[in-house]
Amino acid sequence: MTISYRLPQQRTLSTAVPGPRSTDLAARRSAAVAARVGSSAPVYAADADGGVIVDVDGNSLIDLGSGIAVTTVGASNAQVADAVAAQAARFTHTCFMVTPYEGYIEVAERLNRLTPGDHEKRTVLFNSGAEAVENAIKVARLATGRDAVVAFDHAYHGRTNLTMALTAKSMPYKHRFGPFAPEVYRMPMSYPYRDDLGTDGVAAAKRAITTMDKQIGGDEIAAIIIEPIQGEGGFIVPAPGFLTTLAEWARENGIVFIADEVQSGFARTGSWFASDHEGLVPDIVTTAKGIAGGMPLSAITGRAELLDAVHAGGLGGTYGGNPVACAAAVAAIDYMAAEDLPGRAAHIAEIAVPRLKALAEQIPAIGDVRGRGAMLAIELVDPQTGAPDAALTKAVTTAALAEGVILLSCGTFGNVIRLLPPLVIPDELLLDGLSVLESALRTAALAPAVTAS
Ligand SMILES: *Cc1c(COP(=O)(O)O)cnc(C)c1O
């Protein structure tokens, strides 16, 4: 592996976490920034590289979140930084709808080549994941002439009006932000750990299909949208056969099948896209987070006949496919290929999964260990009842942060700890991060009096 680092790849704490400078910034922030924009780790970043984030107090923290699956190639990847600087020195914006440029085409070419399926494809670029999802639905509605859109339990698709409607969880994403977009229907997910149907993905798909058939009608559905591995909803990996059975039924009924790979895409799960693990070929794929080494960029990539069916000027936006973001994406995607980051994600799973499974044998509060590649999670429960334990989850992420490890939680019930390290994290640093997670879990889970408070 030829990955090189600018910052020492080690965890070092010189103050409490958060330290005094972070605490000062938190005070300034509360006078300037709306109170309810959350930050899960209240430490202010000064520098970041590889698997570390250095805070304003000089603490070097292990990053096991990648800013929510974004900094796959590292937060200051040299190739990405060079490409950004070179493009910014030439032009930062012309608007692709006014004066187009090559970088946009280069990103589209890569997406058309790397996304699942070898059919003729087209790509459109936007700024955020939510914007990509909105546009995928627009395309599906126009192409089918139908209104209904199906999403699933535990789904997360964004925070704009239509994507809030598609997102399952009310608090905090939707609570009192309605009314929501109409003609959105929610179907039961395959959730092997909590589902009656367990690992029978075909049966779980048939359950959803019967409901769609009876409650909506297959010939009235424009699109089925699903995350091949659910992100915010809890890193839920549907049982084998679930996705492919749904996609098959969608094809038979003229429904556009949209895979929302905003979180699971770009090498994260050990292949380019999570759809690849099951040979799933979606009609449209939405991408964002890992695409451009941290620069804001998103895309929809889909069958040429679907995307080319849209009327002239029907898709676009002022900033969509910004040239600096496109330069970053080309550099990031080429880096992922050159360094075989899909292989690196699989390697991370080989290191982490056995450790998490061994830990689950010792700590009954770990109800489930799941995920693929470097998109891994543990679900924490009350060992007696199996009820989700959000308090324990919070206790563990808080304790890990105090020891210098940034860990994210997720899940409909707030009881899942997710591991999303940058794929360039060195093995030793990952192992150190896992040790901190393990001792935080041991302390919190085996001392119930602490977690109950
Ligand atoms: C994060 C996410 C989105 C929304 O992306 P934004 O860039 O935050 O708008 C959509 N879908 C999935 C699966 C996501 O994880």
Coordinates of C-alpha atoms and ligand atoms in Angstrom, one line a residue:
M1 CA 0.0 0.0 0.0
T2 CA 1.4 3.4 -1.0
I3 CA -0.8 5.5 1.3
S4 CA 1.3 8.3 3.0
Y5 CA 0.3 10.6 5.8
R6 CA 1.0 14.2 6.6
L7 CA 0.0 14.0 10.3
P8 CA 1.2 11.3 12.8
Q9 CA -1.3 8.5 12.8
Q10 CA -1.7 8.2 16.6
R11 CA -4.1 9.0 19.4
T12 CA -2.6 11.6 21.8
L13 CA -4.5 13.6 24.4
S14 CA -2.9 16.7 25.9
T15 CA -6.1 18.1 27.5
A16 CA -9.5 16.8 28.6
V17 CA -11.8 16.3 25.6
P18 CA -13.3 18.8 24.9
G19 CA -10.4 21.0 25.9
P20 CA -10.4 24.7 26.8
R21 CA -10.2 26.0 23.2
S22 CA -13.1 23.8 22.1
T23 CA -15.1 25.0 25.1
D24 CA -14.4 28.6 24.2
L25 CA -15.6 28.0 20.7
A26 CA -18.7 26.3 22.0
A27 CA -19.5 29.5 23.9
R28 CA -19.0 31.7 20.8
R29 CA -21.0 29.2 18.8
S30 CA -24.0 29.3 21.1
A31 CA -24.2 33.1 20.6
A32 CA -24.0 32.8 16.8
V33 CA -25.3 29.5 15.6
A34 CA -28.9 28.3 15.9
A35 CA -29.0 26.2 19.1
R36 CA -30.4 23.0 17.7
V37 CA -27.8 22.3 15.0
G38 CA -26.3 19.3 16.6
S39 CA -22.7 18.2 16.9
S40 CA -22.1 14.6 18.1
A41 CA -18.5 15.3 19.1
P42 CA -18.2 18.8 20.6
V43 CA -14.5 19.1 19.7
Y44 CA -13.5 21.7 17.1
A45 CA -11.3 20.5 14.3
A46 CA -8.0 22.2 13.4
D47 CA -6.5 19.6 11.1
A48 CA -7.2 16.2 9.8
D49 CA -5.4 13.5 7.8
G50 CA -5.7 9.8 7.3
G51 CA -7.4 8.4 10.4
V52 CA -6.9 11.3 12.7
I53 CA -8.6 14.6 13.5
V54 CA -6.5 17.1 15.5
D55 CA -8.6 19.4 17.5
V56 CA -8.0 23.1 18.4
D57 CA -6.4 22.0 21.7
G58 CA -3.9 19.8 20.0
N59 CA -5.5 16.5 20.8
S60 CA -5.1 13.9 18.0
L61 CA -8.4 11.9 17.9
I62 CA -9.1 8.7 16.0
D63 CA -11.8 9.3 13.4
L64 CA -14.2 6.3 13.1
G65 CA -16.9 8.3 11.5
S66 CA -15.4 10.0 8.4
G67 CA -17.8 13.0 8.9
I68 CA -20.6 10.5 8.2
A69 CA -19.0 8.3 5.5
V70 CA -17.6 11.3 3.5
T71 CA -13.9 11.4 3.9
T72 CA -13.3 7.9 2.5
V73 CA -9.9 8.9 1.0
G74 CA -9.0 11.0 4.1
A75 CA -10.0 14.6 5.0
S76 CA -6.9 16.2 3.4
N77 CA -6.0 13.6 0.7
A78 CA -3.0 15.2 -1.2
Q79 CA -4.4 14.3 -4.7
V80 CA -7.8 15.8 -3.8
A81 CA -6.2 18.9 -2.2
D82 CA -4.0 19.5 -5.3
A83 CA -6.9 19.0 -7.7
V84 CA -9.0 21.4 -5.7
A85 CA -6.3 24.1 -5.6
A86 CA -5.5 23.7 -9.3
Q87 CA -9.1 24.0 -10.3
A88 CA -9.8 26.9 -7.9
A89 CA -6.9 28.8 -9.4
R90 CA -8.4 28.5 -12.9
F91 CA -12.2 29.0 -12.2
T92 CA -14.4 28.2 -9.3
H93 CA -17.7 28.5 -11.1
T94 CA -19.3 29.2 -14.5
C95 CA -22.5 27.2 -14.0
F96 CA -22.7 24.0 -16.1
M97 CA -26.1 25.2 -17.5
V98 CA -24.4 28.4 -18.8
T99 CA -20.8 27.6 -19.8
P100 CA -20.0 23.9 -19.4
Y101 CA -16.6 22.3 -18.6
E102 CA -14.8 19.0 -18.9
G103 CA -14.7 18.0 -15.2
Y104 CA -18.4 17.5 -15.1
I105 CA -18.2 15.0 -18.0
E106 CA -15.2 13.3 -16.4
V107 CA -17.3 12.6 -13.2
A108 CA -20.3 11.4 -15.2
E109 CA -18.1 9.0 -17.2
R110 CA -16.7 7.5 -14.1
L111 CA -20.1 7.1 -12.5
N112 CA -21.5 5.5 -15.6
R113 CA -18.6 3.1 -15.7
L114 CA -18.5 2.2 -11.9
T115 CA -22.2 2.0 -11.0
P116 CA -23.9 -1.5 -11.2
G117 CA -24.9 -2.8 -14.7
D118 CA -23.3 -2.4 -18.1
H119 CA -26.4 -0.8 -19.8
E120 CA -26.2 2.6 -21.4
K121 CA -26.2 5.2 -18.6
R122 CA -26.5 9.0 -18.1
T123 CA -25.5 11.1 -15.0
V124 CA -26.6 14.4 -13.6
L125 CA -24.7 16.2 -10.8
F126 CA -26.1 18.1 -7.8
N127 CA -24.9 19.3 -4.4
S128 CA -26.3 17.1 -1.7
G129 CA -27.7 13.7 -1.2
A130 CA -31.2 15.0 -0.6
E131 CA -31.1 16.9 -3.9
A132 CA -30.0 13.8 -5.8
V133 CA -32.9 11.8 -4.2
E134 CA -35.4 14.5 -5.1
N135 CA -34.2 14.5 -8.7
A136 CA -34.3 10.7 -9.0
I137 CA -37.9 10.8 -8.0
K138 CA -38.6 13.6 -10.5
V139 CA -37.1 11.4 -13.3
A140 CA -39.1 8.4 -12.2
R141 CA -42.4 10.2 -12.1
L142 CA -41.9 11.8 -15.4
A143 CA -40.8 8.6 -17.1
T144 CA -43.6 6.5 -15.7
G145 CA -46.4 9.1 -15.6
R146 CA -47.2 7.8 -12.1
D147 CA -47.2 9.5 -8.7
A148 CA -46.7 7.0 -5.9
V149 CA -43.3 6.5 -4.4
V150 CA -42.4 3.7 -2.0
A151 CA -39.9 3.9 0.8
F152 CA -39.2 1.6 3.7
D153 CA -39.2 1.5 7.5
H154 CA -36.0 2.9 9.0
A155 CA -35.2 4.7 5.7
Y156 CA -33.2 7.9 5.6
H157 CA -33.2 10.0 2.4
G158 CA -32.6 13.5 3.6
R159 CA -34.1 16.6 5.1
T160 CA -35.8 18.6 2.2
N161 CA -39.5 18.4 2.0
L162 CA -39.8 15.4 -0.3
T163 CA -36.9 13.6 1.3
M164 CA -38.3 14.2 4.8
A165 CA -41.5 12.5 3.6
L166 CA -39.3 9.5 2.4
T167 CA -37.4 9.4 5.7
A168 CA -38.9 7.2 8.3
K169 CA -37.8 8.7 11.7
S170 CA -39.9 11.6 13.0
M171 CA -37.6 12.9 15.9
P172 CA -35.4 14.8 15.0
Y173 CA -35.7 14.8 11.2
K174 CA -39.4 15.5 10.6
H175 CA -40.9 16.5 14.0
R176 CA -43.3 19.4 13.3
F177 CA -41.7 20.2 10.0
G178 CA -44.7 19.1 7.9
P179 CA -46.9 19.0 6.0
F180 CA -44.9 16.5 3.9
A181 CA -45.0 15.7 0.2
P182 CA -48.0 13.4 -0.7
E183 CA -48.0 10.0 -2.4
V184 CA -45.2 8.5 -0.3
Y185 CA -45.9 5.0 1.0
R186 CA -43.9 3.1 3.6
M187 CA -43.3 -0.6 3.5
P188 CA -41.9 -3.0 6.0
M189 CA -38.1 -3.5 5.8
S190 CA -36.2 -6.7 6.1
Y191 CA -34.4 -6.3 9.4
P192 CA -32.9 -9.7 10.2
Y193 CA -32.1 -9.0 13.8
R194 CA -35.6 -7.7 14.7
D195 CA -37.8 -9.2 12.0
D196 CA -40.2 -12.2 12.4
L197 CA -39.0 -13.3 9.0
G198 CA -35.4 -13.3 10.1
T199 CA -33.0 -14.1 7.3
D200 CA -35.7 -15.0 4.8
G201 CA -35.2 -12.0 2.5
V202 CA -37.6 -13.4 -0.2
A203 CA -40.4 -13.8 2.3
A204 CA -39.7 -10.2 3.6
A205 CA -39.9 -8.9 0.0
K206 CA -43.1 -10.8 -0.6
R207 CA -44.6 -9.2 2.5
A208 CA -43.8 -5.7 1.1
I209 CA -44.9 -6.7 -2.4
T210 CA -48.3 -7.9 -1.1
T211 CA -48.8 -4.6 0.8
M212 CA -47.8 -2.5 -2.3
D213 CA -50.1 -4.5 -4.5
K214 CA -53.1 -4.2 -2.1
Q215 CA -52.6 -0.7 -0.8
I216 CA -51.3 1.1 -3.9
G217 CA -51.3 -1.1 -7.0
G218 CA -48.2 -2.0 -8.9
D219 CA -49.3 -0.1 -11.9
E220 CA -49.6 3.2 -9.9
I221 CA -46.1 3.2 -8.4
A222 CA -43.5 5.4 -10.1
A223 CA -40.5 4.4 -7.9
I224 CA -39.3 2.2 -5.1
I225 CA -36.4 3.8 -3.3
I226 CA -34.2 1.9 -0.9
E227 CA -30.8 2.1 0.7
P228 CA -29.1 -1.3 -0.1
I229 CA -27.7 -1.1 3.4
Q230 CA -29.6 1.4 5.5
G231 CA -27.5 4.2 7.0
E232 CA -29.1 6.5 9.6
G233 CA -31.8 3.9 10.3
G234 CA -29.3 1.5 11.9
F235 CA -26.9 0.0 9.4
I236 CA -29.5 -2.6 8.6
V237 CA -28.4 -5.1 6.0
P238 CA -31.5 -6.7 4.5
A239 CA -31.7 -10.5 4.3
P240 CA -30.3 -12.0 1.1
G241 CA -32.9 -12.0 -1.7
F242 CA -34.9 -9.1 -0.3
L243 CA -33.5 -6.4 -2.7
T244 CA -33.3 -8.6 -5.8
T245 CA -36.9 -9.9 -5.3
L246 CA -38.2 -6.3 -4.9
A247 CA -36.2 -5.2 -8.0
E248 CA -37.6 -8.1 -10.0
W249 CA -41.2 -7.2 -9.1
A250 CA -40.4 -3.5 -9.9
R251 CA -39.3 -4.5 -13.4
E252 CA -42.4 -6.6 -14.0
N253 CA -44.6 -3.7 -13.0
G254 CA -42.7 -0.9 -14.8
I255 CA -41.6 0.7 -11.6
V256 CA -38.3 2.6 -11.4
F257 CA -36.0 0.9 -8.8
I258 CA -33.8 3.5 -7.1
A259 CA -30.9 2.5 -5.0
D260 CA -29.9 5.3 -2.6
E261 CA -26.2 4.6 -2.2
V262 CA -25.5 8.0 -0.7
Q263 CA -24.0 6.4 2.4
S264 CA -23.2 2.9 1.2
G265 CA -21.5 3.9 -2.1
F266 CA -18.0 4.4 -3.2
A267 CA -15.9 1.6 -1.9
R268 CA -17.4 1.8 1.6
T269 CA -18.8 -1.8 1.8
G270 CA -15.9 -3.6 0.1
S271 CA -17.2 -3.1 -3.4
W272 CA -17.8 0.0 -5.4
F273 CA -21.5 0.0 -4.4
A274 CA -23.5 -2.0 -1.9
S275 CA -25.8 -3.1 -4.7
D276 CA -22.9 -5.1 -6.2
H277 CA -22.9 -7.7 -3.3
E278 CA -26.1 -9.1 -4.5
G279 CA -25.8 -8.4 -8.2
L280 CA -28.5 -5.8 -7.9
V281 CA -28.8 -3.6 -10.9
P282 CA -30.9 -0.5 -10.0
D283 CA -32.5 1.7 -12.7
I284 CA -31.2 4.8 -10.9
V285 CA -28.4 5.1 -8.3
T286 CA -28.0 8.2 -6.1
T287 CA -24.6 9.0 -4.8
A288 CA -23.0 11.7 -2.6
K289 CA -21.1 11.4 0.6
G290 CA -18.0 9.5 -0.4
I291 CA -17.8 10.9 -3.9
A292 CA -15.5 13.9 -3.7
G293 CA -13.2 13.6 -0.7
G294 CA -15.4 16.0 1.3
M295 CA -16.4 18.5 -1.3
P296 CA -20.2 18.9 -1.7
L297 CA -21.3 16.9 -4.8
S298 CA -24.0 14.4 -5.5
A299 CA -25.3 12.5 -8.5
I300 CA -28.0 10.5 -10.1
T301 CA -26.8 7.8 -12.5
G302 CA -29.4 5.8 -14.4
R303 CA -30.7 4.2 -17.5
A304 CA -30.1 6.5 -20.5
E305 CA -33.7 6.1 -21.7
L306 CA -35.0 7.3 -18.3
L307 CA -32.7 10.3 -17.9
D308 CA -32.8 11.3 -21.5
A309 CA -36.7 11.3 -21.4
V310 CA -36.7 14.5 -19.3
H311 CA -37.6 17.7 -21.2
A312 CA -35.0 20.3 -22.1
G313 CA -33.9 22.2 -19.0
G314 CA -35.9 20.0 -16.6
L315 CA -32.9 19.1 -14.5
G316 CA -30.1 21.3 -13.2
G317 CA -29.3 23.9 -10.5
T318 CA -26.9 26.8 -10.1
Y319 CA -24.2 25.0 -8.3
G320 CA -24.8 21.4 -9.3
G321 CA -21.6 19.8 -10.5
N322 CA -19.4 22.7 -9.3
P323 CA -16.1 22.5 -11.1
V324 CA -14.0 22.5 -7.9
A325 CA -16.2 19.6 -6.5
C326 CA -15.9 17.8 -9.8
A327 CA -12.1 18.1 -9.8
A328 CA -12.1 16.7 -6.2
A329 CA -14.4 13.8 -7.3
V330 CA -12.2 12.8 -10.2
A331 CA -9.1 12.8 -7.9
A332 CA -10.9 11.0 -5.2
I333 CA -12.4 8.3 -7.5
D334 CA -9.1 7.7 -9.2
Y335 CA -7.4 7.4 -5.9
M336 CA -10.0 4.9 -4.6
A337 CA -9.3 2.8 -7.7
A338 CA -5.5 3.2 -7.7
E339 CA -5.3 2.2 -4.0
D340 CA -8.0 -0.4 -4.2
L341 CA -10.0 1.1 -1.4
P342 CA -12.8 -1.4 -2.0
G343 CA -10.2 -4.0 -1.0
R344 CA -9.1 -1.9 1.9
A345 CA -12.7 -1.7 3.2
A346 CA -12.9 -5.6 3.0
H347 CA -9.6 -5.7 4.9
I348 CA -11.0 -3.4 7.6
A349 CA -13.9 -5.9 8.0
E350 CA -11.5 -8.7 8.4
I351 CA -9.8 -6.9 11.2
A352 CA -12.9 -5.5 13.0
V353 CA -15.6 -8.1 12.6
P354 CA -13.9 -10.9 14.5
R355 CA -13.1 -8.5 17.3
L356 CA -16.6 -7.3 17.5
K357 CA -18.0 -10.8 17.4
A358 CA -15.7 -11.9 20.2
L359 CA -16.7 -9.0 22.2
A360 CA -20.4 -9.8 21.7
E361 CA -19.7 -13.2 23.2
Q362 CA -18.5 -11.5 26.4
I363 CA -21.0 -8.6 26.6
P364 CA -24.6 -9.7 26.4
A365 CA -25.7 -6.1 25.7
I366 CA -24.3 -6.4 22.2
G367 CA -27.4 -7.9 20.5
D368 CA -26.1 -7.9 16.9
V369 CA -22.9 -7.3 15.0
R370 CA -23.6 -6.5 11.3
G371 CA -22.6 -4.6 8.2
R372 CA -20.3 -5.0 5.3
G373 CA -16.7 -3.8 4.6
A374 CA -16.0 -0.6 6.6
M375 CA -19.8 0.0 7.2
L376 CA -20.1 -1.9 10.4
A377 CA -22.3 -1.6 13.5
I378 CA -23.2 -3.1 16.8
E379 CA -26.7 -2.9 18.2
L380 CA -27.0 -2.5 21.9
V381 CA -29.9 -3.9 23.9
D382 CA -31.1 -4.8 27.3
P383 CA -29.9 -8.4 27.5
Q384 CA -33.0 -9.5 29.5
T385 CA -35.7 -8.1 27.2
G386 CA -33.9 -7.3 23.9
A387 CA -35.2 -3.7 24.2
P388 CA -33.0 -1.1 22.5
D389 CA -30.6 0.6 24.9
A390 CA -30.0 4.1 23.7
A391 CA -28.7 5.2 27.1
L392 CA -25.9 2.6 26.9
T393 CA -25.1 3.7 23.4
K394 CA -24.7 7.3 24.4
A395 CA -22.6 6.3 27.4
V396 CA -20.2 4.4 25.1
T397 CA -19.8 7.1 22.5
T398 CA -19.3 9.7 25.3
A399 CA -16.7 7.5 27.0
A400 CA -14.9 6.8 23.8
L401 CA -14.7 10.5 22.9
A402 CA -13.2 11.3 26.3
E403 CA -10.5 8.7 25.4
G404 CA -9.9 10.3 22.0
V405 CA -12.1 8.2 19.6
I406 CA -14.9 9.8 17.5
L407 CA -17.7 7.2 17.2
L408 CA -21.1 7.8 15.7
S409 CA -24.4 6.3 16.7
C410 CA -27.5 5.8 14.6
G411 CA -30.7 3.7 14.4
T412 CA -34.4 4.3 14.7
F413 CA -34.0 3.5 18.4
G414 CA -30.7 5.4 18.8
N415 CA -29.0 2.2 20.0
V416 CA -26.6 1.4 17.2
I417 CA -22.9 2.3 17.2
R418 CA -21.6 2.5 13.6
L419 CA -18.1 2.3 12.4
L420 CA -17.3 4.3 9.3
P421 CA -13.5 4.9 9.4
P422 CA -11.7 6.6 6.5
L423 CA -10.6 3.7 4.3
V424 CA -7.0 5.1 4.5
I425 CA -6.8 4.6 8.3
P426 CA -3.7 2.6 9.2
D427 CA -4.3 -0.8 10.8
E428 CA -2.6 0.1 14.1
L429 CA -4.8 3.1 14.5
L430 CA -7.9 1.2 13.7
L431 CA -6.9 -1.4 16.3
D432 CA -6.3 1.3 18.9
G433 CA -9.7 2.7 18.1
L434 CA -11.3 -0.7 18.5
S435 CA -9.6 -1.2 21.9
V436 CA -11.0 2.1 23.2
L437 CA -14.5 1.1 22.0
E438 CA -14.1 -2.3 23.7
S439 CA -13.1 -0.8 27.0
A440 CA -15.8 1.8 26.9
L441 CA -18.3 -1.0 26.2
R442 CA -17.0 -3.2 29.0
T443 CA -17.1 -0.3 31.5
A444 CA -20.5 0.9 30.5
A445 CA -22.3 -2.4 29.8
L446 CA -21.0 -4.3 32.8
A447 CA -21.8 -1.5 35.2
P448 CA -25.5 -1.0 34.8
A449 CA -25.7 1.5 37.7
V450 CA -23.7 4.0 35.6
T451 CA -25.8 3.6 32.4
A452 CA -29.1 3.9 34.3
S453 CA -28.3 7.5 35.4
Ligands
LIG1 C1 -27.0 11.3 4.2 C2 -27.9 10.7 3.3 C3 -28.8 11.4 2.5 C4 -28.9 12.9 2.4 O1 -27.7 13.4 2.0 P1 -27.4 15.0 2.3 O2 -26.1 15.3 1.6 O3 -27.2 15.1 3.8 O4 -28.6 15.7 1.8 C5 -29.6 10.6 1.6 N1 -29.6 9.3 1.6 C6 -28.8 8.6 2.4 C7 -28.8 7.1 2.3 C8 -27.9 9.2 3.3 O5 -27.2 8.5 4.1

